[in-house]
Short mmCIF file of C-alpha atoms in Angstrom, two decimals:
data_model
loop_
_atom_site.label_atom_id
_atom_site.label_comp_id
_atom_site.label_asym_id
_atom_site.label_seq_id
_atom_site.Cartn_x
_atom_site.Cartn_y
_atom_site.Cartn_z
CA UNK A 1 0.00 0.00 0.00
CA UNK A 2 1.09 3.52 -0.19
CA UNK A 3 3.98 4.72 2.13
CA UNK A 4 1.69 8.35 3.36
CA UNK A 5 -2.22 8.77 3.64
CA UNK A 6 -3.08 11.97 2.68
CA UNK A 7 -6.85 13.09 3.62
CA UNK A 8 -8.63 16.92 4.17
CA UNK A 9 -11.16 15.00 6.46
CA UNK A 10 -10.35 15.72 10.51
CA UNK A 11 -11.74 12.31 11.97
CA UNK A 12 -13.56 9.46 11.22
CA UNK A 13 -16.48 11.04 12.57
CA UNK A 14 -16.42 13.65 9.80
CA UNK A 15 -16.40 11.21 7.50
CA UNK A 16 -19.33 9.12 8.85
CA UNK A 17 -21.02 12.56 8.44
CA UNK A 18 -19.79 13.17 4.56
CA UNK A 19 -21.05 9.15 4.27
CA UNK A 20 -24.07 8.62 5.85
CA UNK A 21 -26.33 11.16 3.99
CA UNK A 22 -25.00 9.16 0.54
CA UNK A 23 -27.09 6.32 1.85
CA UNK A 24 -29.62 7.67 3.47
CA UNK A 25 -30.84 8.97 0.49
CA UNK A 26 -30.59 5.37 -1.11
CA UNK A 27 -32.60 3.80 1.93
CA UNK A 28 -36.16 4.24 1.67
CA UNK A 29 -38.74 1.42 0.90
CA UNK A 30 -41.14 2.09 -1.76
CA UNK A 31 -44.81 0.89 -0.56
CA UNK A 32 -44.50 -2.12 -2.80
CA UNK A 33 -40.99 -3.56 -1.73
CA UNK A 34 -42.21 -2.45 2.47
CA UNK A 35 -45.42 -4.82 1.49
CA UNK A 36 -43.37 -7.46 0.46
CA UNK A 37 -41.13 -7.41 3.53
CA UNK A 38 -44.46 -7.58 5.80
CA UNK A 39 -45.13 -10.73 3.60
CA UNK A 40 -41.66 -12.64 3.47
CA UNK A 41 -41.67 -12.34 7.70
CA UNK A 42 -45.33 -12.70 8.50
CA UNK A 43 -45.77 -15.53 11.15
CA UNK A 44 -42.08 -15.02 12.05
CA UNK A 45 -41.22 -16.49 15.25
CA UNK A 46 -38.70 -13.89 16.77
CA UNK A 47 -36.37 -11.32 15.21
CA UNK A 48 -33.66 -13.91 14.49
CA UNK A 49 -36.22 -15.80 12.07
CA UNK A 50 -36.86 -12.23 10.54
CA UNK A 51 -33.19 -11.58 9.77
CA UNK A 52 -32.96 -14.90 8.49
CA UNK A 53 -35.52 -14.28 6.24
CA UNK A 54 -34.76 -11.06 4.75
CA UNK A 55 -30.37 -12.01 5.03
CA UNK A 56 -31.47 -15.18 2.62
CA UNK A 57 -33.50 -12.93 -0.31
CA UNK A 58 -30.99 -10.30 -0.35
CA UNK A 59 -28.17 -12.67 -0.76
CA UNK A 60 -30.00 -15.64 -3.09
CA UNK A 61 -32.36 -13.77 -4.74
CA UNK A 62 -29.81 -10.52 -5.38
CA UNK A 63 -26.68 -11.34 -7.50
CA UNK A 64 -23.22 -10.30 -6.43
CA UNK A 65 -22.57 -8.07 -9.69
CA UNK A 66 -20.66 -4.68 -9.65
CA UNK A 67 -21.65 -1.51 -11.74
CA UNK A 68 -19.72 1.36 -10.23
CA UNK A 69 -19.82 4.28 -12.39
CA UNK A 70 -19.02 7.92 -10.69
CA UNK A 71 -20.59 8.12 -7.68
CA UNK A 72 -21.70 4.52 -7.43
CA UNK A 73 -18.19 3.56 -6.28
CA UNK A 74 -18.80 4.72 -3.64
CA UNK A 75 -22.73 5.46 -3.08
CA UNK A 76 -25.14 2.13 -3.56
CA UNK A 77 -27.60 2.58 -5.73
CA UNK A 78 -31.26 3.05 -4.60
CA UNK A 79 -32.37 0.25 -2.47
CA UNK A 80 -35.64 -0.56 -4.54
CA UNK A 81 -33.42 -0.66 -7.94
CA UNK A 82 -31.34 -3.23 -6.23
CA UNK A 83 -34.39 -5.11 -5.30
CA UNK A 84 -36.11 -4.47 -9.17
CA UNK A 85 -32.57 -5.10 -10.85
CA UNK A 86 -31.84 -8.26 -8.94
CA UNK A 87 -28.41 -7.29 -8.92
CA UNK A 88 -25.95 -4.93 -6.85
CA UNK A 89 -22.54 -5.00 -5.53
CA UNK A 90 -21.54 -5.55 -1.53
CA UNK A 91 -22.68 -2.30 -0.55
CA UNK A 92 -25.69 -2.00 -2.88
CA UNK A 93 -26.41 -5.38 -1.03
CA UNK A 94 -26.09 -4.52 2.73
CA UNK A 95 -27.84 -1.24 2.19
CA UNK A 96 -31.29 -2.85 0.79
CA UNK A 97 -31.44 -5.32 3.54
CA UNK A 98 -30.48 -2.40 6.13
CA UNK A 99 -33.62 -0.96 4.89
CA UNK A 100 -35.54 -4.33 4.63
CA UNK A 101 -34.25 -4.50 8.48
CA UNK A 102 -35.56 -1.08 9.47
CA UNK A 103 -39.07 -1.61 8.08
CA UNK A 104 -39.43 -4.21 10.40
CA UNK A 105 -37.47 -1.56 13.49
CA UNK A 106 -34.54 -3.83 13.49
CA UNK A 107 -31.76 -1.14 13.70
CA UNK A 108 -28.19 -2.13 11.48
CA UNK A 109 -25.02 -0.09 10.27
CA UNK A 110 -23.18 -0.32 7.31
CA UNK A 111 -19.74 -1.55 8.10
CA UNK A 112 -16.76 -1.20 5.84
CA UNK A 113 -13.50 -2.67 5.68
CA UNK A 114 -10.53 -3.79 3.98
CA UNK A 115 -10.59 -7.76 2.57
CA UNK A 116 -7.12 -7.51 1.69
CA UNK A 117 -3.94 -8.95 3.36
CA UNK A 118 -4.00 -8.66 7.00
CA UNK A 119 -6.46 -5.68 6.15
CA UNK A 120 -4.51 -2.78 8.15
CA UNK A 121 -6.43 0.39 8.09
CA UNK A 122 -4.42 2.96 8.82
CA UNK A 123 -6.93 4.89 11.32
CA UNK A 124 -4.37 8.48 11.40
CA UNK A 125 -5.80 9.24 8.05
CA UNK A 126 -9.50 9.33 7.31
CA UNK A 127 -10.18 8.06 3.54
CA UNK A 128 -12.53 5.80 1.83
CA UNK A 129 -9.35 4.35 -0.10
CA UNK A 130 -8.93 2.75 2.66
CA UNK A 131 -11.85 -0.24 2.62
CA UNK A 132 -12.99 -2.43 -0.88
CA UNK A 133 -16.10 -4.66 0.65
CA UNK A 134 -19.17 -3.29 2.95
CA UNK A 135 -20.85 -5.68 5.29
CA UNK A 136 -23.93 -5.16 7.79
CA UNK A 137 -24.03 -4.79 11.34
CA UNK A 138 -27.45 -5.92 13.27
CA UNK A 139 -27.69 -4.12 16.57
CA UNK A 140 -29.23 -6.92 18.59
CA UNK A 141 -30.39 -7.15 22.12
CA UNK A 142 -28.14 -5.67 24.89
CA UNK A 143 -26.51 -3.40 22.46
CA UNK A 144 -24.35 -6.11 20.40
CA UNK A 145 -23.77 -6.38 17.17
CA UNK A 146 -24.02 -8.99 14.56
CA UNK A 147 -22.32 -9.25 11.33
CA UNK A 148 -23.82 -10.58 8.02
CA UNK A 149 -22.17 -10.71 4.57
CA UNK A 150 -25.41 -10.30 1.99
CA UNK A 151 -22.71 -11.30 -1.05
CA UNK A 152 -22.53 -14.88 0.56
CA UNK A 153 -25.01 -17.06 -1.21
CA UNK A 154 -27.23 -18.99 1.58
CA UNK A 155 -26.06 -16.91 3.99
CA UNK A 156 -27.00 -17.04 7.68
CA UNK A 157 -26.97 -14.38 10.28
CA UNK A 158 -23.11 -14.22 12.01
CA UNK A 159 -21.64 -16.16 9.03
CA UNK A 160 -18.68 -14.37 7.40
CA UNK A 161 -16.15 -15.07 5.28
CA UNK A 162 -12.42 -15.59 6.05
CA UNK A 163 -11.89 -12.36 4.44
CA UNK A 164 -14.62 -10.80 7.06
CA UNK A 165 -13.56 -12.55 9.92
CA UNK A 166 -11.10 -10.90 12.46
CA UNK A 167 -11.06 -7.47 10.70
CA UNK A 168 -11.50 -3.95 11.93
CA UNK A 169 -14.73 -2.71 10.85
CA UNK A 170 -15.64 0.97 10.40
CA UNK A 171 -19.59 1.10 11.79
CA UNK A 172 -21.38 4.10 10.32
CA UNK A 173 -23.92 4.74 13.21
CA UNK A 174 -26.54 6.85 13.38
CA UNK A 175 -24.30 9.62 15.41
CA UNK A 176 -21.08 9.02 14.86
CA UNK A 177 -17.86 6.31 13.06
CA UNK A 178 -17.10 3.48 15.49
CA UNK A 179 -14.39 0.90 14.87
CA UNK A 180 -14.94 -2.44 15.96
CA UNK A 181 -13.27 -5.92 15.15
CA UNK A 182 -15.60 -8.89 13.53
CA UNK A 183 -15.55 -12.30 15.44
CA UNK A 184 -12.66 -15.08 14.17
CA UNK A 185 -14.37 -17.50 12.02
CA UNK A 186 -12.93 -20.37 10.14
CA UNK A 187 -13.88 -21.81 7.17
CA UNK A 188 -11.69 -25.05 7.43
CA UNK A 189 -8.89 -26.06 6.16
CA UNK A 190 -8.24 -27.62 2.20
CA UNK A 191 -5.16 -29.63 1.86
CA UNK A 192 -4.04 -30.77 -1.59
CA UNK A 193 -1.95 -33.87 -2.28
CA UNK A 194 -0.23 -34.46 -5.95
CA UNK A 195 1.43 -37.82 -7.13
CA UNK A 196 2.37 -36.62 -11.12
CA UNK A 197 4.69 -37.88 -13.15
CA UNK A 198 6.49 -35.78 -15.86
CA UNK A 199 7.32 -38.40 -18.82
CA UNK A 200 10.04 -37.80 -21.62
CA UNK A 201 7.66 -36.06 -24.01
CA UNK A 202 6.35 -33.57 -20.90
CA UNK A 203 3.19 -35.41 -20.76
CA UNK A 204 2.05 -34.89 -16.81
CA UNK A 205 0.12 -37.93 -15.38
CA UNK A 206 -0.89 -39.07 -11.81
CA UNK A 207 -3.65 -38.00 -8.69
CA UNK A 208 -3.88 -35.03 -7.66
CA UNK A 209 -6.35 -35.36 -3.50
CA UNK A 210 -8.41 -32.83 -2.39
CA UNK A 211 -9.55 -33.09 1.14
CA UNK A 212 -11.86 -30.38 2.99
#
C-alpha cells in the first residue's frame, strides 16, 4: 500500500457525516418492496427468524454483480433498484437489507472494511481508499452487534467469510464512526496432495487429493 495517507477529512467522525447522507438517500422502501417485507416475515417467530428471512433474499435472490460508475463507487444505488434489478454489488447489497431491516425496526449499520492482506487500516488518516467490501451490522439485544455478509449465497446471520472474519470494521452509526473488530471465524482447512509424473515427451500424469 502507499507509504503516506493523505486526507482533508479531521476524523472518522467527519467522515461518517460526509457518508451517511449518501445512503440515506438510497434507503427508503417504496410501498410495494415495504409490502413485500411484511409478507416474506409474516408468522415469524422472533427477530432472528426475521433476519434470516430477509439475510437469505438479499443474498439468493440478489446477484453479487458490480456496476460502479461515478458516484456509485462509492454510493449504492437506490435500495428498490437493487431489489427491481436483482443485482448490486456488496454495498448495494447490505444497504437494501439495512432498509428491509428497518421496516421491520430492526436497527443495522453499514460496516466497511478492507478484505485484503491482514487488512490494516491505517486509522491516522481518514479516507474511503482505505476499505474495498461493505458488510452489515445488526444491533441486537443488549446493544451487540451482529455481522452478516449479503454477497454470501445462503447466507446465515453471524456467518462471514475468512476475508470478514477478524477485521476492523468501520460502523457508520446513526451519530457518529465506530471501529470495531468482527468475530474469528474459520472456514476449514483444504489440503491438496499431488502424485504426477512428468514423462520424456512432458506429458504430466498421476492424482492429484483434495480433502476439505
Amino acid at each position: 500500500g502507499p507509504a503516506t495517507w493523505i486526507t482533508t477529512l479531521a476524523d472518522w467522525n467527519a467522515f461518517a457525516d460526509w457518508y451517511r447522507p449518501l445512503l440515506e438517500s438510497r434507503s427508503k422502501l417504496s410501498p410495494e418492496l415495504a409490502e413485500k417485507v411484511e409478507s416474506w416475515t409474516e408468522g415469524a417467530r422472533d427477530e432472528e427468524e426475521i433476519i434470516t428471512r430477509l439475510l437469505r433474499r438479499v443474498s439468493d435472490d440478489v446477484r453479487y454483480t458490480g456496476l460502479e460508475f461515478g458516484i456509485s463507487g462509492l454510493q449504492p444505488y437506490d435500495c428498490n433498484e437493487v431489489w427491481e434489478n436483482q443485482y448490486g454489488d456488496c454495498k448495494d447489497k447490505s444497504n437494501l437489507l439495512r432498509a428491509m431491516l428497518a421496516q421491520k425496526g430492526i436497527s443495522s449499520y453499514l460496516a466497511l472494511l478492507n478484505t485484503d492482506h491482514a487488512g490494516r487500516i491505517e486509522k491516522r488518516s481518514p479516507d474511503y481508499r482505505q476499505f474495498n467490501h461493505a458488510i452489515l451490522a445488526i444491533e441486537r439485544e443488549g446493544g451487540s452487534l451482529q455481522f452478516c455478509d449479503p454477497t454470501i449465497e445462503f447466507a446465515r446471520p453471524g456467518g462471514l467469510s475468512p476475508d470478514d472474519a477478524d477485521r476492523e470494521v468501520l460502523v457508520i452509526r446513526e451519530d457518529r464512526a465506530e471501529f470495531v473488530r468482527t468475530p474469528a471465524t474459520s472456514a476449514g482447512q483444504l489440503q491438496y496432495g499431488f502424485d504426477l509424473d512428468l514423462s520424456a515427451d512432458r506429458e504430466i500424469s498421476g492424482w492429484m487429493t483434495l480433502r476439505c
